[in-house]
Amino acid sequence: MTGMAVMALGLLVLTSASVARSTAMEQLGQVLRSNLAEVDLVEGAFQAGENFHYYQNGVYTLIYNKDQALLAGQLPVGFTAAEPFENGVTRVVDCGGSDYIVLDLWFAKGWTDGLWVRGLMEAPQADQTLRSTLTLAAVILPCFILVSGLGGFWIAKRAFRPLERITATAQAITQGADLAARLEPPRGRNEFTRLTAAFNQMFERLERAFESEKQFTADASHELRTPVSIIKGACEYARSFEETPEERAETLEMIYRQSLRMSDLITQLLSITRLDQGTEGAALEELDLSALVRQVAGDYPPDRLSLELEEGIAVQGSAPLLTRLVQNLVDNGFKYGKEGGHVWVETRRTAEETTLSVRDDGIGIPADQQDKIWQRFYQVDPSRSGDRGAGLGLSMVYKIAQAHGGHMTVESVPGLGSRFTLHLPQ
Ligand code: ADP
């Protein structure tokens, strides 16, 4: 700002000197021409009219005869030059100490006679203009810089206040590890509003990632404890006691079953964690739901699984996730079914939604437990779930439905069977 002010000042100084000089020249011309109108030569003698002025507005007017001898008027004291006459040319003449602007006009009388009318004016001094401009600038410039500096500081401070708040909150979140805290959006709609929204989104994602990681760690350490201690106990027993080959085979089988259980558990937990973090649900594409069901059904005995599919149901979805959803529901249908029971999978499309139902004729779920089965690790009767169940299957189904913008419902009558339905809005 100071630089720009100095530049503007320099430009002003440069132009003001030449402007002052050209204004003076114009003034000289005006005065001299009005005097010329008052000049006359009567029988060889110079005569001045009423409005003739020898000195007016800094302009000296002098009258010379045709032989260039001074007839009337007085030369300014500083004008010492013997300047030759030149009709109608305004020029600057250097007279040692100061410059003079000179203009001569020829007043013709008859063919041969006439008068020279000469105008003289002291040229405005360039450094004088400069000095007065600089004096003015020396007073105005510091005031201007001070005012604009303080104003700029105030405006910048006001403008950046939201940024300070954002920084303070971000620091508080980092130091206090309170990921649930959010930034308060500033008033109005500007860059800070968008910045705040972006930060809040980031915190939300961080919180979700952090929470699901915490949950994963807690779940894994809790759920893996049982199979690990079973394996550990079996190994210690096998090392301390002589085992018959049959006993050894049984121990190995138990260790194998427990390790399968652990591996299933880890896979399921990782999938749920990814779904929680929103990384697995991202890739939605158009797919044929009935074709997907038909493909999954190929892995089950056809005499126990019936399909009632409407053809050509296109949905926006993730094939691996929807495959897992159907598998989990069909597996449960068999797991909690009667001896030799049956499972039906049905797809249907209405104006509002697309549905996928998995129905069985199994043991059913008591009404008071029907809203709890979606929770992780919830099992109605753990002894029924067997070794491989951990109460995670339906929780995953629920999250997959959510990742597709849909939801799950269950209808069940104990002793008669259950129907699990995925609802996807159109
Ligand atoms: P898991 O099967 O591993 O125990 P899930 O999350 O799949 O875990 O199911 C949770 C609980 O819901 C099961 O323990 C079971 O009691 C009940 N359940 C799930 N599906 C059915 C079904 N088709 N019929 C009866 N009960 C079911």
mmCIF file with all atom_site columns, C-alpha atoms and ligand atoms in Angstrom, residues 332 335-336 360 363-365 373 378-381 385 389-394 418 420, ligand 1:
data_model
loop_
_atom_site.group_PDB
_atom_site.id
_atom_site.type_symbol
_atom_site.label_atom_id
_atom_site.label_alt_id
_atom_site.label_comp_id
_atom_site.label_asym_id
_atom_site.label_entity_id
_atom_site.label_seq_id
_atom_site.pdbx_PDB_ins_code
_atom_site.Cartn_x
_atom_site.Cartn_y
_atom_site.Cartn_z
_atom_site.occupancy
_atom_site.B_iso_or_equiv
_atom_site.pdbx_formal_charge
_atom_site.auth_seq_id
_atom_site.auth_comp_id
_atom_site.auth_asym_id
_atom_site.auth_atom_id
_atom_site.pdbx_PDB_model_num
ATOM   1  C CA  . ASN A 1 332 ? -30.270 -68.737 8.611  1.00 0.00 ? 332 ASN A CA  1
ATOM   2  C CA  . LYS A 1 335 ? -29.935 -73.193 10.254 1.00 0.00 ? 335 LYS A CA  1
ATOM   3  C CA  . TYR A 1 336 ? -33.097 -72.306 12.169 1.00 0.00 ? 336 TYR A CA  1
ATOM   4  C CA  . ASP A 1 360 ? -38.683 -70.462 5.934  1.00 0.00 ? 360 ASP A CA  1
ATOM   5  C CA  . ILE A 1 363 ? -38.606 -72.424 14.456 1.00 0.00 ? 363 ILE A CA  1
ATOM   6  C CA  . GLY A 1 364 ? -39.550 -68.724 14.222 1.00 0.00 ? 364 GLY A CA  1
ATOM   7  C CA  . ILE A 1 365 ? -38.592 -65.914 16.565 1.00 0.00 ? 365 ILE A CA  1
ATOM   8  C CA  . ILE A 1 373 ? -31.926 -59.858 16.362 1.00 0.00 ? 373 ILE A CA  1
ATOM   9  C CA  . TYR A 1 378 ? -27.415 -61.029 19.594 1.00 0.00 ? 378 TYR A CA  1
ATOM   10 C CA  . GLN A 1 379 ? -28.564 -64.652 19.509 1.00 0.00 ? 379 GLN A CA  1
ATOM   11 C CA  . VAL A 1 380 ? -32.014 -65.853 20.528 1.00 0.00 ? 380 VAL A CA  1
ATOM   12 C CA  . ASP A 1 381 ? -30.705 -69.281 21.502 1.00 0.00 ? 381 ASP A CA  1
ATOM   13 C CA  . SER A 1 385 ? -26.515 -71.294 16.267 1.00 0.00 ? 385 SER A CA  1
ATOM   14 C CA  . GLY A 1 389 ? -22.706 -68.612 14.416 1.00 0.00 ? 389 GLY A CA  1
ATOM   15 C CA  . ALA A 1 390 ? -21.668 -65.505 16.311 1.00 0.00 ? 390 ALA A CA  1
ATOM   16 C CA  . GLY A 1 391 ? -24.751 -63.331 16.043 1.00 0.00 ? 391 GLY A CA  1
ATOM   17 C CA  . LEU A 1 392 ? -23.214 -61.143 13.353 1.00 0.00 ? 392 LEU A CA  1
ATOM   18 C CA  . GLY A 1 393 ? -25.063 -62.336 10.236 1.00 0.00 ? 393 GLY A CA  1
ATOM   19 C CA  . LEU A 1 394 ? -28.243 -60.270 10.616 1.00 0.00 ? 394 LEU A CA  1
ATOM   20 C CA  . SER A 1 418 ? -40.050 -66.473 9.523  1.00 0.00 ? 418 SER A CA  1
ATOM   21 C CA  . PHE A 1 420 ? -37.096 -61.587 6.261  1.00 0.00 ? 420 PHE A CA  1
HETATM 22 P P1  . ADP B 2 .   ? -26.194 -66.264 14.117 1.00 0.00 ? 1   ADP B P1  1
HETATM 23 O O1  . ADP B 2 .   ? -27.042 -66.975 13.140 1.00 0.00 ? 1   ADP B O1  1
HETATM 24 O O2  . ADP B 2 .   ? -24.782 -66.300 13.788 1.00 0.00 ? 1   ADP B O2  1
HETATM 25 O O3  . ADP B 2 .   ? -26.487 -66.607 15.512 1.00 0.00 ? 1   ADP B O3  1
HETATM 26 P P2  . ADP B 2 .   ? -27.549 -63.941 13.119 1.00 0.00 ? 1   ADP B P2  1
HETATM 27 O O4  . ADP B 2 .   ? -27.248 -62.514 13.303 1.00 0.00 ? 1   ADP B O4  1
HETATM 28 O O5  . ADP B 2 .   ? -27.602 -64.446 11.739 1.00 0.00 ? 1   ADP B O5  1
HETATM 29 O O6  . ADP B 2 .   ? -26.542 -64.724 14.001 1.00 0.00 ? 1   ADP B O6  1
HETATM 30 O O7  . ADP B 2 .   ? -28.960 -64.162 13.755 1.00 0.00 ? 1   ADP B O7  1
HETATM 31 C C1  . ADP B 2 .   ? -29.252 -63.644 15.048 1.00 0.00 ? 1   ADP B C1  1
HETATM 32 C C2  . ADP B 2 .   ? -30.264 -64.504 15.742 1.00 0.00 ? 1   ADP B C2  1
HETATM 33 O O8  . ADP B 2 .   ? -31.543 -64.402 15.105 1.00 0.00 ? 1   ADP B O8  1
HETATM 34 C C3  . ADP B 2 .   ? -29.941 -65.980 15.659 1.00 0.00 ? 1   ADP B C3  1
HETATM 35 O O9  . ADP B 2 .   ? -29.154 -66.357 16.743 1.00 0.00 ? 1   ADP B O9  1
HETATM 36 C C4  . ADP B 2 .   ? -31.293 -66.644 15.689 1.00 0.00 ? 1   ADP B C4  1
HETATM 37 O O10 . ADP B 2 .   ? -31.661 -66.880 17.019 1.00 0.00 ? 1   ADP B O10 1
HETATM 38 C C5  . ADP B 2 .   ? -32.229 -65.621 15.099 1.00 0.00 ? 1   ADP B C5  1
HETATM 39 N N1  . ADP B 2 .   ? -32.583 -65.965 13.706 1.00 0.00 ? 1   ADP B N1  1
HETATM 40 C C6  . ADP B 2 .   ? -31.972 -65.504 12.604 1.00 0.00 ? 1   ADP B C6  1
HETATM 41 N N2  . ADP B 2 .   ? -32.567 -66.016 11.494 1.00 0.00 ? 1   ADP B N2  1
HETATM 42 C C7  . ADP B 2 .   ? -33.565 -66.812 11.918 1.00 0.00 ? 1   ADP B C7  1
HETATM 43 C C8  . ADP B 2 .   ? -34.556 -67.589 11.248 1.00 0.00 ? 1   ADP B C8  1
HETATM 44 N N3  . ADP B 2 .   ? -34.630 -67.672 9.924  1.00 0.00 ? 1   ADP B N3  1
HETATM 45 N N4  . ADP B 2 .   ? -35.441 -68.278 12.022 1.00 0.00 ? 1   ADP B N4  1
HETATM 46 C C9  . ADP B 2 .   ? -35.373 -68.196 13.366 1.00 0.00 ? 1   ADP B C9  1
HETATM 47 N N5  . ADP B 2 .   ? -34.492 -67.467 14.048 1.00 0.00 ? 1   ADP B N5  1
HETATM 48 C C10 . ADP B 2 .   ? -33.586 -66.784 13.333 1.00 0.00 ? 1   ADP B C10 1
#
